[in-house]
Tab-separated table of C-alpha atoms in Angstrom:
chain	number	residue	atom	x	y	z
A	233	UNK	CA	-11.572	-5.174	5.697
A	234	UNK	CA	-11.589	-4.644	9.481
A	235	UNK	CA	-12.507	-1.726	10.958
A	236	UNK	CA	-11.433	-0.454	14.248
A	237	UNK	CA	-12.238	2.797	15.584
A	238	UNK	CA	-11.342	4.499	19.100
A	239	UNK	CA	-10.518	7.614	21.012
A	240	UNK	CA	-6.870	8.414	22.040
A	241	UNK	CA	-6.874	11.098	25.081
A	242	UNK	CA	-5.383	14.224	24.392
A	243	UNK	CA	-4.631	17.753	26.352
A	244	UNK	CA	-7.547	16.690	28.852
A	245	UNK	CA	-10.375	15.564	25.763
A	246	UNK	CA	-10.744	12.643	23.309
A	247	UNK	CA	-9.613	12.550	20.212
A	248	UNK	CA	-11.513	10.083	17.898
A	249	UNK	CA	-9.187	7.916	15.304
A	250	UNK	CA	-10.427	5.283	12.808
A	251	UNK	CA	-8.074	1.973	11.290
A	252	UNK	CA	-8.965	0.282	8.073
A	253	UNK	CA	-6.771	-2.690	7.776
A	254	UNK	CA	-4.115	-3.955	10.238
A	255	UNK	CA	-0.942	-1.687	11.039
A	256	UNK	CA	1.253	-5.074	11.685
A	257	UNK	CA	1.922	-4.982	8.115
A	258	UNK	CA	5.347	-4.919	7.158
A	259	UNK	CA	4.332	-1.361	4.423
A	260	UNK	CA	3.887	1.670	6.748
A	261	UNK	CA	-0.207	3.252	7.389
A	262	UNK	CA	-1.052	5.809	5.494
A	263	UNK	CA	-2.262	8.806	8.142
A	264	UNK	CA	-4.814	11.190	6.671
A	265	UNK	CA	-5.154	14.511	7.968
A	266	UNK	CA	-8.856	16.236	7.604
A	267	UNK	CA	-8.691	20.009	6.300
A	268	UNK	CA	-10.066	22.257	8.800
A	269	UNK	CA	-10.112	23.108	11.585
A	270	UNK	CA	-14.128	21.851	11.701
A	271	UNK	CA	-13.768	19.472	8.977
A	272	UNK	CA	-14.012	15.814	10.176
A	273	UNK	CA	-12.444	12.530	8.183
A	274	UNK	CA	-15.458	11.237	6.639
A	275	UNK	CA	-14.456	12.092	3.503
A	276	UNK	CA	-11.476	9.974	3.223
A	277	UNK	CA	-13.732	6.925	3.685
A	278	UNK	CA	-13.587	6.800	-0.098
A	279	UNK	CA	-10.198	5.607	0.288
A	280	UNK	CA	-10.360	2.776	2.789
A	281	UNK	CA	-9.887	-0.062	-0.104
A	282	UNK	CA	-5.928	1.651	-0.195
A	283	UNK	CA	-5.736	-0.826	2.947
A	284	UNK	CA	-5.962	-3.626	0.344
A	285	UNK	CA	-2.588	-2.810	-0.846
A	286	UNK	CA	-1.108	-3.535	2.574
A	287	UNK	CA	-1.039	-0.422	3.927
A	288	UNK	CA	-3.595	0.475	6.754
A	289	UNK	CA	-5.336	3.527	6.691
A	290	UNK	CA	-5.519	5.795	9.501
A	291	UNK	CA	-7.954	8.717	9.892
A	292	UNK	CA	-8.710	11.030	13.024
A	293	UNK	CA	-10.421	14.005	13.944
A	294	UNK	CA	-8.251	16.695	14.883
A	295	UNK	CA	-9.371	18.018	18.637
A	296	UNK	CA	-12.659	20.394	18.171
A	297	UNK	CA	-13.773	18.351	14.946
A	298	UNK	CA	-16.418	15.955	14.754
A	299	UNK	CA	-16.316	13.118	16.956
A	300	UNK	CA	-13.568	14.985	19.002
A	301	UNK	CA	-15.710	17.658	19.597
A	302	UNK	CA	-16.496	18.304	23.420
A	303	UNK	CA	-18.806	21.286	24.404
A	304	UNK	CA	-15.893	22.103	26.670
A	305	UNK	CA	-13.423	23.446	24.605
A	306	UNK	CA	-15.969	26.502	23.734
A	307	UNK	CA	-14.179	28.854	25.417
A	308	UNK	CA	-10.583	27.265	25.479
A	309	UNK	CA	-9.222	29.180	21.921
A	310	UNK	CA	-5.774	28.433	22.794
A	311	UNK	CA	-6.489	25.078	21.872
A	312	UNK	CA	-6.295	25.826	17.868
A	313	UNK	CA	-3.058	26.434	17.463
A	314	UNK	CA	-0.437	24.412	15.154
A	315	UNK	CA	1.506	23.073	18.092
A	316	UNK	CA	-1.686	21.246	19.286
A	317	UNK	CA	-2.339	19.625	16.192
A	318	UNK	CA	1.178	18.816	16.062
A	319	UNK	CA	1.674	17.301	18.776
A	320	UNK	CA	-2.306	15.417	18.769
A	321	UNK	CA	-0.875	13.846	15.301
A	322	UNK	CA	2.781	13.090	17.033
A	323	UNK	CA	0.367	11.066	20.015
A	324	UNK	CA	-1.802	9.573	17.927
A	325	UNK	CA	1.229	7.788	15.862
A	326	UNK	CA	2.352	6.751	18.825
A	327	UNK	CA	-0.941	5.684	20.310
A	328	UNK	CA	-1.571	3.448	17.535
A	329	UNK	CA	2.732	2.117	17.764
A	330	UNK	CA	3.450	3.092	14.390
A	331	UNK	CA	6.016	5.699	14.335
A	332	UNK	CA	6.616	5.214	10.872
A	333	UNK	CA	4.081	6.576	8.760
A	334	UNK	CA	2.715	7.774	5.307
A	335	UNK	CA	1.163	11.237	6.064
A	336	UNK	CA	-1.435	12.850	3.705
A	337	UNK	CA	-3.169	16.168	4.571
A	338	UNK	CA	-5.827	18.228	2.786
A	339	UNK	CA	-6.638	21.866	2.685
A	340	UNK	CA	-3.274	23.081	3.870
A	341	UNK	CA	-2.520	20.776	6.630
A	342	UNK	CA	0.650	20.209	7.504
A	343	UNK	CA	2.303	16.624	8.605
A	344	UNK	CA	5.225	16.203	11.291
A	345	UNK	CA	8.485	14.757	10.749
């Protein structure tokens, strides 16, 4: 399975996103979202073989989490709001060109429309 991994630029920082499989595929990605915030998308490694059904799997750290952590947002707590995850999952689908998408969240997170 291929593996790509990158960081999309968000609100000033980096947010960190990871791609099993390809997202050409005519069945839409399926987009995990990590619980948290401070959780990271590790976890949902266990579920990179889904992209042997066709559809890719997408997983990101939400801004402040793991590999998007930067020691700069310390003191920036408007930055952990609902709206800014929102909008970070919003860029990222569009980052990646896949509007269309198969959203999945854990631990009470919500997806966008």
């Amino acid at each position: 399975m291929d593996i790509t991994e990158g960081y999309m630029a968000y609100l000033g920082y980096r947010t960190y996103y990871r791609v099993v499989g390809s997202l050409g595929l005519s069945k839409p990605p399926l987009v995990l979202l990590h619980g948290g915030p401070g959780s990271t998308h590790n976890y949902f490694e266990l579920l990179d073989r889904v992209a042997e059904t066709g559809h890719a799997v997408v997983t990101y750290d939400q801004l402040g989490c793991g590999n998007s952590w930067d020691d700069a947002m310390t003191d920036h707590p408007e930055l952990w709001t609902y709206a800014t995850w929102d909008g970070e999952l919003i860029a990222l689908r569009e980052h990646l060109g896949s509007i269309r998408a198969i959203c999945w969240g854990s631990h009470g997170e919500a997806c966008s429309p």
